[in-house]
mmCIF file of C-alpha atoms in Angstrom:
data_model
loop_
_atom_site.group_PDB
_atom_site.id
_atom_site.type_symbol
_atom_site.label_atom_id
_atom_site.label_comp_id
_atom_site.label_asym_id
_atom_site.label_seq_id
_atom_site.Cartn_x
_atom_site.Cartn_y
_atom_site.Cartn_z
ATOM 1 C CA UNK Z 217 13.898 26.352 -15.557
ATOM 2 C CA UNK Z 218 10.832 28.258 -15.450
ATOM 3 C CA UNK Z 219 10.104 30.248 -11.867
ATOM 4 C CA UNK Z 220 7.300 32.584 -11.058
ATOM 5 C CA UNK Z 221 8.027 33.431 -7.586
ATOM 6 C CA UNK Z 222 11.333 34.501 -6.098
ATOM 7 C CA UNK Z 223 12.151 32.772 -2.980
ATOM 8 C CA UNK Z 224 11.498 36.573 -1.438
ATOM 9 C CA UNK Z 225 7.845 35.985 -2.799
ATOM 10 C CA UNK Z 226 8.016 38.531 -5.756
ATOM 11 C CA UNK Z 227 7.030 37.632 -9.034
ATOM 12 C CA UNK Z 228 10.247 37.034 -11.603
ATOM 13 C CA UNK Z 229 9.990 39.140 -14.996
ATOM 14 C CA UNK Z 230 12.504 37.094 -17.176
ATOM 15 C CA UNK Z 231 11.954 36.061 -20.866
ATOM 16 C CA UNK Z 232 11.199 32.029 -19.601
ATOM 17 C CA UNK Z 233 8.624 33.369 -17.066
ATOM 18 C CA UNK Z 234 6.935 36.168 -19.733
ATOM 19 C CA UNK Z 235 4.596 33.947 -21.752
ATOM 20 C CA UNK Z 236 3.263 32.309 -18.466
ATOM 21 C CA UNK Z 237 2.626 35.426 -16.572
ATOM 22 C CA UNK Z 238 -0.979 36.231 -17.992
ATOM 23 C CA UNK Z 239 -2.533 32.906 -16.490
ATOM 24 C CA UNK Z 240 -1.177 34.311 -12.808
ATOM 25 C CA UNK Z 241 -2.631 37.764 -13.729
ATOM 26 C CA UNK Z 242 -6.045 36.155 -14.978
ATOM 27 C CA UNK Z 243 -6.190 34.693 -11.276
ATOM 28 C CA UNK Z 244 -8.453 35.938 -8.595
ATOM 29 C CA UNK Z 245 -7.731 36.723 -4.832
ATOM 30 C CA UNK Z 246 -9.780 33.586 -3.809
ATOM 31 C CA UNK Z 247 -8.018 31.677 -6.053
ATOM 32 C CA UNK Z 248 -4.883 32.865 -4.835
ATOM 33 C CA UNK Z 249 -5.743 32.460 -0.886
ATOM 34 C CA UNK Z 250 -6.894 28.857 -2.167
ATOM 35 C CA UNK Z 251 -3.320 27.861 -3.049
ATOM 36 C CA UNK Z 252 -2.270 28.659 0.782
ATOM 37 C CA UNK Z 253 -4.856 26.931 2.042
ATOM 38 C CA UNK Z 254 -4.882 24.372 -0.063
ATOM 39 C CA UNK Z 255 -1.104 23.471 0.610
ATOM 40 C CA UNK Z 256 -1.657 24.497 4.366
ATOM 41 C CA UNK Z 257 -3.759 21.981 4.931
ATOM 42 C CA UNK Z 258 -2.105 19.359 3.082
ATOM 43 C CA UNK Z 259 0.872 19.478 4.969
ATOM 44 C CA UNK Z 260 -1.172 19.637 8.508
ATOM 45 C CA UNK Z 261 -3.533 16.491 6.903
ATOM 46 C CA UNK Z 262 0.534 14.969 5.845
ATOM 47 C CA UNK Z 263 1.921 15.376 9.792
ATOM 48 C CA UNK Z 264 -0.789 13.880 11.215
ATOM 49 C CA UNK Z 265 -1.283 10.876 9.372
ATOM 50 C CA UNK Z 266 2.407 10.107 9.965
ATOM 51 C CA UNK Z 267 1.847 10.411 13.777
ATOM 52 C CA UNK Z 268 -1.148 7.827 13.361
ATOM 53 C CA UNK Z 269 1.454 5.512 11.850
ATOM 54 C CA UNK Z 270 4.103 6.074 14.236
ATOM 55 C CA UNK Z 271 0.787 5.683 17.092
ATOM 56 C CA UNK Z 272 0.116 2.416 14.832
ATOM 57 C CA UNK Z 273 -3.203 3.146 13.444
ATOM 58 C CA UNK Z 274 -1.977 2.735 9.862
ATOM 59 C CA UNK Z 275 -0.083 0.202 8.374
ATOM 60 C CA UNK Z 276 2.107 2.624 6.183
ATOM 61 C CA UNK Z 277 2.286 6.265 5.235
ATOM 62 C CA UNK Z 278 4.210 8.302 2.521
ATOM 63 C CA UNK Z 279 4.704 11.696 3.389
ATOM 64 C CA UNK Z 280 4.685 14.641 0.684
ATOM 65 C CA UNK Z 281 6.428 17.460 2.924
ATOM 66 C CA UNK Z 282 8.011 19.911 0.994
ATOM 67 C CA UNK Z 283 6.258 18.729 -2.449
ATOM 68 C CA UNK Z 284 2.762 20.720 -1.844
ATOM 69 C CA UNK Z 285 3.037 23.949 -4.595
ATOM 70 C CA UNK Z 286 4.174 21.395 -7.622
ATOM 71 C CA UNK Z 287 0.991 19.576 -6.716
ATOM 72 C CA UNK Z 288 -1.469 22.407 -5.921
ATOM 73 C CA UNK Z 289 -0.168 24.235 -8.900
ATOM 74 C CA UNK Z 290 -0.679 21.419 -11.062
ATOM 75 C CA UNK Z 291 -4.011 19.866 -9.993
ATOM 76 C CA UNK Z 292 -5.659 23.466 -9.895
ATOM 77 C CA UNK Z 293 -4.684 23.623 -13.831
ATOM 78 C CA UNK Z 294 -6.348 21.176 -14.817
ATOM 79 C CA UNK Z 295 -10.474 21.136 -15.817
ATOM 80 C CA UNK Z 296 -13.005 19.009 -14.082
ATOM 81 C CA UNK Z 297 -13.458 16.851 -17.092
ATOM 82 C CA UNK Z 298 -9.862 16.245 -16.904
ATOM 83 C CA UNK Z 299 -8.898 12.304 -15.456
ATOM 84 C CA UNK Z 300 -5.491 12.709 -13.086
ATOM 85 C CA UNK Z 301 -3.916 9.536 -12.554
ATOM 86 C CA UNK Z 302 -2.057 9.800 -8.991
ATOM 87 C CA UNK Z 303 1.110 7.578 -7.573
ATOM 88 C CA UNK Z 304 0.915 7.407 -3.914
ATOM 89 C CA UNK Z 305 1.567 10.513 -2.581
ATOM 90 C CA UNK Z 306 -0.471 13.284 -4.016
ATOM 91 C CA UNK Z 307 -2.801 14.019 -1.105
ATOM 92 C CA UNK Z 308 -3.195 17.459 -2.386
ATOM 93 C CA UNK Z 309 -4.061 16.717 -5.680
ATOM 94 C CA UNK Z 310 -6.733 13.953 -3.836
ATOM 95 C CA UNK Z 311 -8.417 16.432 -1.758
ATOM 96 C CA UNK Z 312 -8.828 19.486 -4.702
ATOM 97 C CA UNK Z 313 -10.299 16.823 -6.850
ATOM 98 C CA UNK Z 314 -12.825 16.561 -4.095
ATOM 99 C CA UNK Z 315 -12.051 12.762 -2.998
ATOM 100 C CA UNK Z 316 -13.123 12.179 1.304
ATOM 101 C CA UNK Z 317 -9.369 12.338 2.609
ATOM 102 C CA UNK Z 318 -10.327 9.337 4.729
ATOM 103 C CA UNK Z 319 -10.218 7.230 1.474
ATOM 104 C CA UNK Z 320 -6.672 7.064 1.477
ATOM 105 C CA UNK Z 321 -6.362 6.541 5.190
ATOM 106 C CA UNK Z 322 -8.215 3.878 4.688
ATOM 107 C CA UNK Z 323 -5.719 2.139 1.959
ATOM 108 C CA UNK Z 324 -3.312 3.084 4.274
ATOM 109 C CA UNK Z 325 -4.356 1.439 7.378
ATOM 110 C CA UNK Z 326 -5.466 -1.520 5.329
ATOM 111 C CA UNK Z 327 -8.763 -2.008 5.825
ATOM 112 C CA UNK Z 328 -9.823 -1.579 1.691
ATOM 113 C CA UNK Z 329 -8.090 -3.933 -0.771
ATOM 114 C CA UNK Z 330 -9.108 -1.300 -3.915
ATOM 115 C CA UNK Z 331 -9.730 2.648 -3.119
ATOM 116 C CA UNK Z 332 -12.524 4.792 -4.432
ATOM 117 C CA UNK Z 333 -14.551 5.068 -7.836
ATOM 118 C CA UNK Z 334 -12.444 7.870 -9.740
ATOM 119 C CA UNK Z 335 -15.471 8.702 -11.882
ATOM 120 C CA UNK Z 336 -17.585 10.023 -8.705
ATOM 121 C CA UNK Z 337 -14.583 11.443 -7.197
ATOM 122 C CA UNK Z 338 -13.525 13.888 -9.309
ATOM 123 C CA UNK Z 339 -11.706 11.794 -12.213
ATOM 124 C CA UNK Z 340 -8.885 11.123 -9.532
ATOM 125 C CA UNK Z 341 -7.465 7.810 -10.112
ATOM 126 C CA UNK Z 342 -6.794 5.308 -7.919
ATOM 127 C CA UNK Z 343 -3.110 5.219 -5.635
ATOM 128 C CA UNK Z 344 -0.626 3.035 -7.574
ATOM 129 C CA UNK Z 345 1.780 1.314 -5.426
ATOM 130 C CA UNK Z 346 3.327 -0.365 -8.002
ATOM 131 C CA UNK Z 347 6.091 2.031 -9.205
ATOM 132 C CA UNK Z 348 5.519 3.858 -12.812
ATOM 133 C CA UNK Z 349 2.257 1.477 -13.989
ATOM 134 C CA UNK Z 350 -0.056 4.211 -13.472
ATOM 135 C CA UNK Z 351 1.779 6.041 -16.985
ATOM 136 C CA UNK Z 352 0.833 3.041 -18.638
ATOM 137 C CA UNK Z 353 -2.554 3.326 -17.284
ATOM 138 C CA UNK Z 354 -2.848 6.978 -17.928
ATOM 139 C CA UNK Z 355 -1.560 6.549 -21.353
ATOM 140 C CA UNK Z 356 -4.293 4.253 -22.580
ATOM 141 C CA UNK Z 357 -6.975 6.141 -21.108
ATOM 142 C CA UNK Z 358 -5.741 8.727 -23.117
ATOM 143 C CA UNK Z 359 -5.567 6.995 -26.466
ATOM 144 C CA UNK Z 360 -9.388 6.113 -25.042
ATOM 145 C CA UNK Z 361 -10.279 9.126 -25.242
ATOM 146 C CA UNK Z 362 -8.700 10.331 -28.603
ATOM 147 C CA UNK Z 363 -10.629 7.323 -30.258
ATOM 148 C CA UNK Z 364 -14.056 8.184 -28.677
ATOM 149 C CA UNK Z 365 -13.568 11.842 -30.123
ATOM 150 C CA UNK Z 366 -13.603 13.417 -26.762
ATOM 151 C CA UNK Z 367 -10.408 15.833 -26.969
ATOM 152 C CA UNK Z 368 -9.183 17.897 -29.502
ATOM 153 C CA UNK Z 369 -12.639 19.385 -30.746
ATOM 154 C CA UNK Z 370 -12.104 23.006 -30.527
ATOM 155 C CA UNK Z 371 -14.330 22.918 -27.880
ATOM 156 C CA UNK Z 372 -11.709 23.688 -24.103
ATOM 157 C CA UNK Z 373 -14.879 23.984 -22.053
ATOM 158 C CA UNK Z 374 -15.111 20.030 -22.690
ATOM 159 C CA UNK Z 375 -12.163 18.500 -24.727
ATOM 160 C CA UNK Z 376 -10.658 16.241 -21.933
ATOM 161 C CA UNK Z 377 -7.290 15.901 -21.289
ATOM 162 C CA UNK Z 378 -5.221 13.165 -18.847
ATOM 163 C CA UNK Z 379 -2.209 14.097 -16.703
ATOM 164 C CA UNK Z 380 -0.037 11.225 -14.656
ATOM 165 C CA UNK Z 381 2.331 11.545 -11.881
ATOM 166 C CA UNK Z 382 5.400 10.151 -11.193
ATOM 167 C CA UNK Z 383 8.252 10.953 -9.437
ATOM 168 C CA UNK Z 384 12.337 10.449 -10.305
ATOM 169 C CA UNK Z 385 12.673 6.922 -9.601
ATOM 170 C CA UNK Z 386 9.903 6.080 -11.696
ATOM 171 C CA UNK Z 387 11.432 7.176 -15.095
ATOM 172 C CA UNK Z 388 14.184 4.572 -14.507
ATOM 173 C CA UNK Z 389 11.654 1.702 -14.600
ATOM 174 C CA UNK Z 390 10.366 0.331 -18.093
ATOM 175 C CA UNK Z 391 6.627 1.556 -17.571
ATOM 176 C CA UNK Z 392 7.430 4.907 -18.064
ATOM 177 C CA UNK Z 393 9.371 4.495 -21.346
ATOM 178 C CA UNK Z 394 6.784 2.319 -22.778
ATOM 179 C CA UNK Z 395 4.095 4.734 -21.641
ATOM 180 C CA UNK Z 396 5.720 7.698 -23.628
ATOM 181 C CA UNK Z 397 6.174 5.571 -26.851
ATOM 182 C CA UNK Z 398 2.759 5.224 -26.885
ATOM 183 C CA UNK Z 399 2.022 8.737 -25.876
ATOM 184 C CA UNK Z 400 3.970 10.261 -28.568
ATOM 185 C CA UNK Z 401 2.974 7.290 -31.350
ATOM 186 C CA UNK Z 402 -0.700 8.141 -30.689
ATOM 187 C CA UNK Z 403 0.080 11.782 -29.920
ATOM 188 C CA UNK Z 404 -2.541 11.098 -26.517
ATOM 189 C CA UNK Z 405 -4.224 14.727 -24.972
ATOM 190 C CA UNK Z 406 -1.708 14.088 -21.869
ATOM 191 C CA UNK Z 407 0.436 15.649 -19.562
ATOM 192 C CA UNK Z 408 3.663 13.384 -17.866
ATOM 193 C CA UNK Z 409 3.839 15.413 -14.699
ATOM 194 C CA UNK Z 410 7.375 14.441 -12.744
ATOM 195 C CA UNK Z 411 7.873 15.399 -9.401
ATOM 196 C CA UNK Z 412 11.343 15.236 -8.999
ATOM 197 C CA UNK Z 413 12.062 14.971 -5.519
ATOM 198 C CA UNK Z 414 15.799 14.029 -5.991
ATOM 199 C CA UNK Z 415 15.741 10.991 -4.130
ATOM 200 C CA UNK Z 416 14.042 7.265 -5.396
ATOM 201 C CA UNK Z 417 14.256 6.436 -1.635
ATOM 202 C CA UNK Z 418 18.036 5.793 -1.320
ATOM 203 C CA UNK Z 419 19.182 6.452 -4.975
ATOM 204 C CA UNK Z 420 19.635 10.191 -5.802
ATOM 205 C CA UNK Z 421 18.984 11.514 -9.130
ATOM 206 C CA UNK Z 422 22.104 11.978 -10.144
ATOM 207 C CA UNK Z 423 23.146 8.071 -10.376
ATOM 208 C CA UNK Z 424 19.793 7.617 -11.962
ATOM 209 C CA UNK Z 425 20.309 9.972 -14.998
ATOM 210 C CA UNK Z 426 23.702 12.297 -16.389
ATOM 211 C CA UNK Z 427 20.951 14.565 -18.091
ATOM 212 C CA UNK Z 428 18.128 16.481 -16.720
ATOM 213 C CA UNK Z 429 15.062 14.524 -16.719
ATOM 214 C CA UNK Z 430 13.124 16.317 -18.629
ATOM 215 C CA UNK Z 431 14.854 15.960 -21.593
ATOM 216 C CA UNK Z 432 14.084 12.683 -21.712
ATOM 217 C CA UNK Z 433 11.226 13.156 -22.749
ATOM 218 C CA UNK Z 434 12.121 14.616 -26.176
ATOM 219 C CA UNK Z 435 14.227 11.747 -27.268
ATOM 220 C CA UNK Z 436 10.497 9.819 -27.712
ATOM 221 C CA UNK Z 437 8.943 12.722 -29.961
ATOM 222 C CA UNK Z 438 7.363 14.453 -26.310
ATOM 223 C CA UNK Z 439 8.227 17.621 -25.923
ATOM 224 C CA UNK Z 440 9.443 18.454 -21.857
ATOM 225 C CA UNK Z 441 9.842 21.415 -19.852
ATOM 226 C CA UNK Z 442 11.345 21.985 -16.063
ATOM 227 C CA UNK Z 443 9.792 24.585 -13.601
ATOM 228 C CA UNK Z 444 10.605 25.144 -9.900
ATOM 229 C CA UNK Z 445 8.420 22.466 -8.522
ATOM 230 C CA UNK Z 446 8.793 24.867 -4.949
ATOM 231 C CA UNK Z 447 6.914 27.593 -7.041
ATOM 232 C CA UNK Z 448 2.988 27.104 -6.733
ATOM 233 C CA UNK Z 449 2.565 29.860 -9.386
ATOM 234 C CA UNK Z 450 5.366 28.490 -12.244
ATOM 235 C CA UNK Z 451 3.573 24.996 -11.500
ATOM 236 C CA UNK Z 452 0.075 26.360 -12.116
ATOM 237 C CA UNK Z 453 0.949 28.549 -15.302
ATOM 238 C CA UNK Z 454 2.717 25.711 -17.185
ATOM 239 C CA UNK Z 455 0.562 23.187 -16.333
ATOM 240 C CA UNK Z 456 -2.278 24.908 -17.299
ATOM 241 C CA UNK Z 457 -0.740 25.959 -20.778
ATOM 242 C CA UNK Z 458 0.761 22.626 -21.221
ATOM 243 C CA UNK Z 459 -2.533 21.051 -20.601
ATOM 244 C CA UNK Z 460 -4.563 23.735 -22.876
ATOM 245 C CA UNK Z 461 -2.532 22.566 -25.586
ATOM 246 C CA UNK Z 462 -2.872 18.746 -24.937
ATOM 247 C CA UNK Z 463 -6.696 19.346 -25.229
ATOM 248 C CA UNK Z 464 -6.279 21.152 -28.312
ATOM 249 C CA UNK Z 465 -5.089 18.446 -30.136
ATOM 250 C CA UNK Z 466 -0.815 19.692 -29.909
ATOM 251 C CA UNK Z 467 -0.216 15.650 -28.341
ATOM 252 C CA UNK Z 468 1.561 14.750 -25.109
ATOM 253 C CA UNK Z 469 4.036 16.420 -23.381
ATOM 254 C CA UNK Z 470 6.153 16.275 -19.673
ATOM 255 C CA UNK Z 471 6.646 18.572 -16.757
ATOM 256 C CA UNK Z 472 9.675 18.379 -14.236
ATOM 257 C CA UNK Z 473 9.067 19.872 -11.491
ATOM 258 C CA UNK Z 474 12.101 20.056 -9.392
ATOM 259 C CA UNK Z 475 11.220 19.811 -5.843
ATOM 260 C CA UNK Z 476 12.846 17.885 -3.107
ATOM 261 C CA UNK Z 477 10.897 15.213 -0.501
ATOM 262 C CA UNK Z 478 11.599 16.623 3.355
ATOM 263 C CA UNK Z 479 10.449 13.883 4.888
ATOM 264 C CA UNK Z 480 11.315 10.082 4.362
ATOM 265 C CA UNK Z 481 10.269 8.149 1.603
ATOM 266 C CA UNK Z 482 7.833 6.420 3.148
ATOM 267 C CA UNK Z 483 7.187 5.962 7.282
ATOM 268 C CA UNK Z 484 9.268 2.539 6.944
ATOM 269 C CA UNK Z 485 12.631 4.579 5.526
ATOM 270 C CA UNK Z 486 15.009 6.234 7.769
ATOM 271 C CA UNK Z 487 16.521 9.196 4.999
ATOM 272 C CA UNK Z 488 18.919 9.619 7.833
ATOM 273 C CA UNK Z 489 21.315 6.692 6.585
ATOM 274 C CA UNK Z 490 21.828 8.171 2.986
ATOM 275 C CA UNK Z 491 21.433 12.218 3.436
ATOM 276 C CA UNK Z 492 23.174 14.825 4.372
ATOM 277 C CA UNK Z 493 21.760 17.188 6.840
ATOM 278 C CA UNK Z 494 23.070 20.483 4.876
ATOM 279 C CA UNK Z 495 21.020 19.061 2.105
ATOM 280 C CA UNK Z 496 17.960 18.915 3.979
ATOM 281 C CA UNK Z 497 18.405 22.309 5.845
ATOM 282 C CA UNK Z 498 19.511 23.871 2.229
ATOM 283 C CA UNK Z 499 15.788 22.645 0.896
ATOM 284 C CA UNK Z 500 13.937 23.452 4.039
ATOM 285 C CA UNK Z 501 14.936 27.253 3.554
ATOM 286 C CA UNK Z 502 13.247 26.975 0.308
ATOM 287 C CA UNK Z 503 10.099 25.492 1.527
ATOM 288 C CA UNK Z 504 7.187 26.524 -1.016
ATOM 289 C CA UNK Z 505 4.429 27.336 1.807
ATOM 290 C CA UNK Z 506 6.735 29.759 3.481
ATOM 291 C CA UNK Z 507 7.843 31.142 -0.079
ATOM 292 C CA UNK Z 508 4.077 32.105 -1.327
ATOM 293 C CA UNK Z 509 3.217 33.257 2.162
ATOM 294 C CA UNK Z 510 5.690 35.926 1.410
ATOM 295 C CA UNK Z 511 4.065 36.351 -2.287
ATOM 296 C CA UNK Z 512 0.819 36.995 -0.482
ATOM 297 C CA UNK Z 513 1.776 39.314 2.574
ATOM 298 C CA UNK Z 514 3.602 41.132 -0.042
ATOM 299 C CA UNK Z 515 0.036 41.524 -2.563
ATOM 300 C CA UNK Z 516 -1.411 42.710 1.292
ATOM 301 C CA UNK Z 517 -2.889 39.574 2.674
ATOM 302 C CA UNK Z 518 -4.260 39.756 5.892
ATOM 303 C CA UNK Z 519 -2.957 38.223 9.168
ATOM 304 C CA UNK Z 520 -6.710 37.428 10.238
ATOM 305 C CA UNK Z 521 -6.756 35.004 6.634
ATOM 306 C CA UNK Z 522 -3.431 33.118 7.814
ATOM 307 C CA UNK Z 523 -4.814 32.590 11.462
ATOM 308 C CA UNK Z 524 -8.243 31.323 9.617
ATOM 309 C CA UNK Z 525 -6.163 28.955 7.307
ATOM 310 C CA UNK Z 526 -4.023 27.426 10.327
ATOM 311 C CA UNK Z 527 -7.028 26.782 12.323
ATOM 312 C CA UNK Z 528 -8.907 25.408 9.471
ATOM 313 C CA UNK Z 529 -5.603 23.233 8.939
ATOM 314 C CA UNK Z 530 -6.247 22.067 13.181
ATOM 315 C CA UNK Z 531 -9.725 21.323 12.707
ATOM 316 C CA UNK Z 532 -8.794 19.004 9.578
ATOM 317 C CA UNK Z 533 -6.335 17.503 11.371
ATOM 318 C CA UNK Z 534 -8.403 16.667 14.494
ATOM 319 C CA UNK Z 535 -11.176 15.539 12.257
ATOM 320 C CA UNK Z 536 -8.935 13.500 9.988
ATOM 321 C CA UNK Z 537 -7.788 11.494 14.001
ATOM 322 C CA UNK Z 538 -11.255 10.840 15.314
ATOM 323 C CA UNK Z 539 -12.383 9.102 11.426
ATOM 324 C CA UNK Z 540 -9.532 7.291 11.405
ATOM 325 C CA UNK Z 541 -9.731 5.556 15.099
ATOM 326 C CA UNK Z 542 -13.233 5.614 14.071
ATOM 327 C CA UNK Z 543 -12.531 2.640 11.001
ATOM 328 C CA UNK Z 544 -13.299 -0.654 11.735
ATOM 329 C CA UNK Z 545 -12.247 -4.161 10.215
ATOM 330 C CA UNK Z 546 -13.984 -4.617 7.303
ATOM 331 C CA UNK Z 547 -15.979 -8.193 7.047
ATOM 332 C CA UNK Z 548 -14.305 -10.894 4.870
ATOM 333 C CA UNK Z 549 -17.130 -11.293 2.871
ATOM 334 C CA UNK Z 550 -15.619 -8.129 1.072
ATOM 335 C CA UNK Z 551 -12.384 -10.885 -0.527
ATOM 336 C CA UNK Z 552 -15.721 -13.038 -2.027
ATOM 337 C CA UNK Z 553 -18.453 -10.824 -2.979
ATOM 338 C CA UNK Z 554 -16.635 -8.588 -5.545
ATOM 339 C CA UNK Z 555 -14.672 -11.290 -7.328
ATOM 340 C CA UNK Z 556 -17.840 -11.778 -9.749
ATOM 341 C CA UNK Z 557 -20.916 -9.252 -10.842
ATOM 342 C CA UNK Z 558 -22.807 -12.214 -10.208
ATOM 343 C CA UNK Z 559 -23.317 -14.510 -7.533
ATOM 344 C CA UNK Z 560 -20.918 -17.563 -7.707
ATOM 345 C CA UNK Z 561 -21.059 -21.376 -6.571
ATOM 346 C CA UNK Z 562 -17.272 -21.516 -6.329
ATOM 347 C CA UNK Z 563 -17.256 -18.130 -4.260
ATOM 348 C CA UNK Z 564 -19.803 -19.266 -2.008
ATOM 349 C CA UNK Z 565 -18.327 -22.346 -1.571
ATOM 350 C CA UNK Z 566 -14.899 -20.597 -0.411
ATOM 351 C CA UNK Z 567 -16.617 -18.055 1.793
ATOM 352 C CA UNK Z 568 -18.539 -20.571 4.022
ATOM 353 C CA UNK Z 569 -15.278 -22.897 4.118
ATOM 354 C CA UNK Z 570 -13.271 -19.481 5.891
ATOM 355 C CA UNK Z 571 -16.173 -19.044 8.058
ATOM 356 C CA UNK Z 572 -16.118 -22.666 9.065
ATOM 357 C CA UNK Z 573 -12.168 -22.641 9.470
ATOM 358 C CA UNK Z 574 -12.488 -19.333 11.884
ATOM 359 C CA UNK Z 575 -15.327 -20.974 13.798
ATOM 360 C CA UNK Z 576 -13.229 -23.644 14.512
ATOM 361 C CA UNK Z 577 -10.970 -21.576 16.508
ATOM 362 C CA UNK Z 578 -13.870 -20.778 18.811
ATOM 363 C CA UNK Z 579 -14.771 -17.290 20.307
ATOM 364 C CA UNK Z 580 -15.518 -13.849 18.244
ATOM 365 C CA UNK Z 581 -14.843 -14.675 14.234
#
C-alpha cells in the first residue's frame, strides 16, 4: 500500500512512497492549502445537506464523511481536458471540477429528472445511481476518444484521459467486469478509481472478495495499485502518475484507495444495525482532514489560514441552506418538452391531456 503521510502528518520515506514523492515536492503552498480547504469544505457542504434531509428538504442524501483526501487527491490529478465520470457521492470531486454545488441538491431533492451538461461543467459526468454503469459509460468514452486520436499523442498538455469511480460494492456487479474487458481489450487512456469504503451498505468487503481488490484488476490485463485512500498526498501522487501514463498511450489501469465511509450509506440506512462501534471510532482516529492538518501545521501553516478555511466552510454551508429552500417545483412541461429536439404531435397531445386531468381537480395546478 502506498502512503505519503503518516497519520502524525510527516511525510513517509519508504521504497513504495520514493518514486511518488517528486509530484508532492513539485507542489506549491497554494496548492497545498487548497487540499484543506478543498476537503474542509466538502465535509461542512456533506453535514449540511444531511440536516436538510433529516429537516425534509431533500428527498435523499449520501454522505462522503471520512472519504474527502482519496477524492481531493484524485480529482486535483487529473487535467482539465480530462472527462471524470462520478457515482453518487463525489461532492468533492463535483465542486473542484467547478460544477454549482446546488446541481446535485437539486437531483437530490428531486426537482431535475437529468443533472447538468458535463461538457460546460468541467468534463464532470453526470451522478449514476445505478450501481457500477457509469464504468461502462466511462469505458466507451474512452475507446471514443482513442478512435478520434485525442490521447496518446505525445502531446500531455492535451492528450485526454478518463477516470471512473466506484466504490467496493460496485466491483461485485457485472458492469464493472465488463467495463475492464473492454478497457484492457482496447487498452482505453483510463483510470478505474475504487474507493473502497469497506462497506456496500450492509455487506463488508471481506464477504465480497478473499483477495484485495485491487488485484482484480490484473486478472483482465489492467494493471492495479492500492494507496491509503485517508492520505490526500499518496492519492494525488498516484493518480497523477497513473493518469500521466494513461494519456501517454501505457492503457488502463485501477486505483484502490482504501478508505472507510463514517457516515451511513445513504440518509435512508441506519449503519448502526451491522457495525461495530470500535470499528467506527478505530477509523475516526484516522480521519484524513485531521491527518493533513497535522502535515500542514508541521510545514508552518498558520492558525489565521485554518480560521479563514472554517469560516469559508460556514459561509458555504449557509449559502448552500438559503439556495436550497430557495428551489421551487419545476413545471411539468419539463417530462414533455425534452423527449424530442423537435416539437411533437404525440407530446403535445400528452401534455395538454395532464393539464386537463389536474384542472379537473380544481384549485392551483
Amino acid at each position: 500500500m502506498v502512503q505519503l503521510l503518516s497519520t502524525e502528518g510527516t511525510l513517509t520515506t519508504g521504497d513504495a512512497a520514493a518514486e511518488y514523492l517528486p509530484f508532492i515536492e513539485a507542489l506549491t503552498d497554494e496548492q497545498l492549502q487548497q487540499f484543506h480547504r478543498d476537503m474542509v469544505i466538502t465535509r461542512r457542504f456533506d453535514v449540511e445537506a444531511t440536516n436538510l434531509q433529516r429537516q425534509g428538504q431533500l428527498a435523499l442524501w449520501p454522505p462522503s464523511h471520512g472519504q474527502e483526501a482519496a477524492q481531493v487527491g484524485s480529482a486535483r490529478a487529473a487535467r482539465a481536458q480530462d472527462h471524470l465520470f462520478p457515482s453518487y457521492r463525489e461532492h468533492s470531486i463535483a465542486m473542484i471540477r467547478g460544477l454549482d454545488i446546488i446541481e446535485i441538491v437539486r437531483v437530490m431533492r428531486g426537482v431535475t429528472n437529468g443533472g447538468w451538461d458535463p461538457l460546460a461543467n468541467g468534463n464532470f459526468h453526470l451522478y449514476t445511481l445505478v450501481l457500477g454503469s457509469q464504468s461502462l459509460h466511462a469505458t466507451g468514452y474512452a475507446m471514443g476518444m482513442t478512435l478520434d486520436g485525442t490521447t496518446g499523442t505525445g502531446h500531455p498538455d492535451t492528450d485526454e484521459a478518463v477516470m471512473v469511480y466506484f466504490g467496493d460494492g460496485a466491483t461485485s456487479q457485472g458492469d464493472v467486469s465488463e467495463a475492464l474487458v473492454f478497457a484492457a481489450s482496447f487498452q482505453t487512456p483510463e483510470v478505474f478509481f475504487l474507493q473502497n469504503n469497506q462497506w456496500a451498505i450492509s455487506v463488508p468487503v471481506s464477504v465480497q472478495s478473499r483477495v484485495p481488490l485491487y488485484l482484480r484488476s490484473e486478472g483482465f490485463g489492467v494493471p492495479g495499485i492500492q494507496i491509503d485512500g485517508n492520505d490526500v498526498l499518496a492519492s494525488y501522487a498516484v493518480t497523477r502518475k497513473n493518469l500521466e501514463e494513461a494519456r501517454a498511450g501505457g492503457g488502463p489501469r485501477m486505483i484502490e484507495a482504501l478508505t472507510y465511509r463514517i457516515g451511513a450509506h445513504t440518509t435512508s440506512d441506519d449503519p448502526s444495525k451491522y457495525r461495530l462501534d470500535d470499528e467506527v471510532s478505530s477509523w475516526i482516529a484516522r480521519d484524513p482532514i485531521d491527518r493533513y492538518e497535522k502535515y500542514l501545521r508541521n510545514r508552518g501553516e498558520s492558525e489565521a489560514f485554518f480560521s479563514a478555511v472554517a469560516t469559508e466552510a460556514e459561509d458555504f454551508a449557509a449559502d448552500l441552506r438559503r439556495r436550497t429552500l430557495e428551489l421551487v417545483v419545476p413545471s411539468t412541461d419539463l417530462i414533455f418538452d425534452n423527449v424530442y429536439s423537435e416539437p411533437h404531435p404525440v407530446m403535445d397531445a400528452q401534455k395538454s391531456w395532464l393539464a386537463d386531468y389536474e384542472a379537473s381537480f380544481g384549485g392551483d395546478s
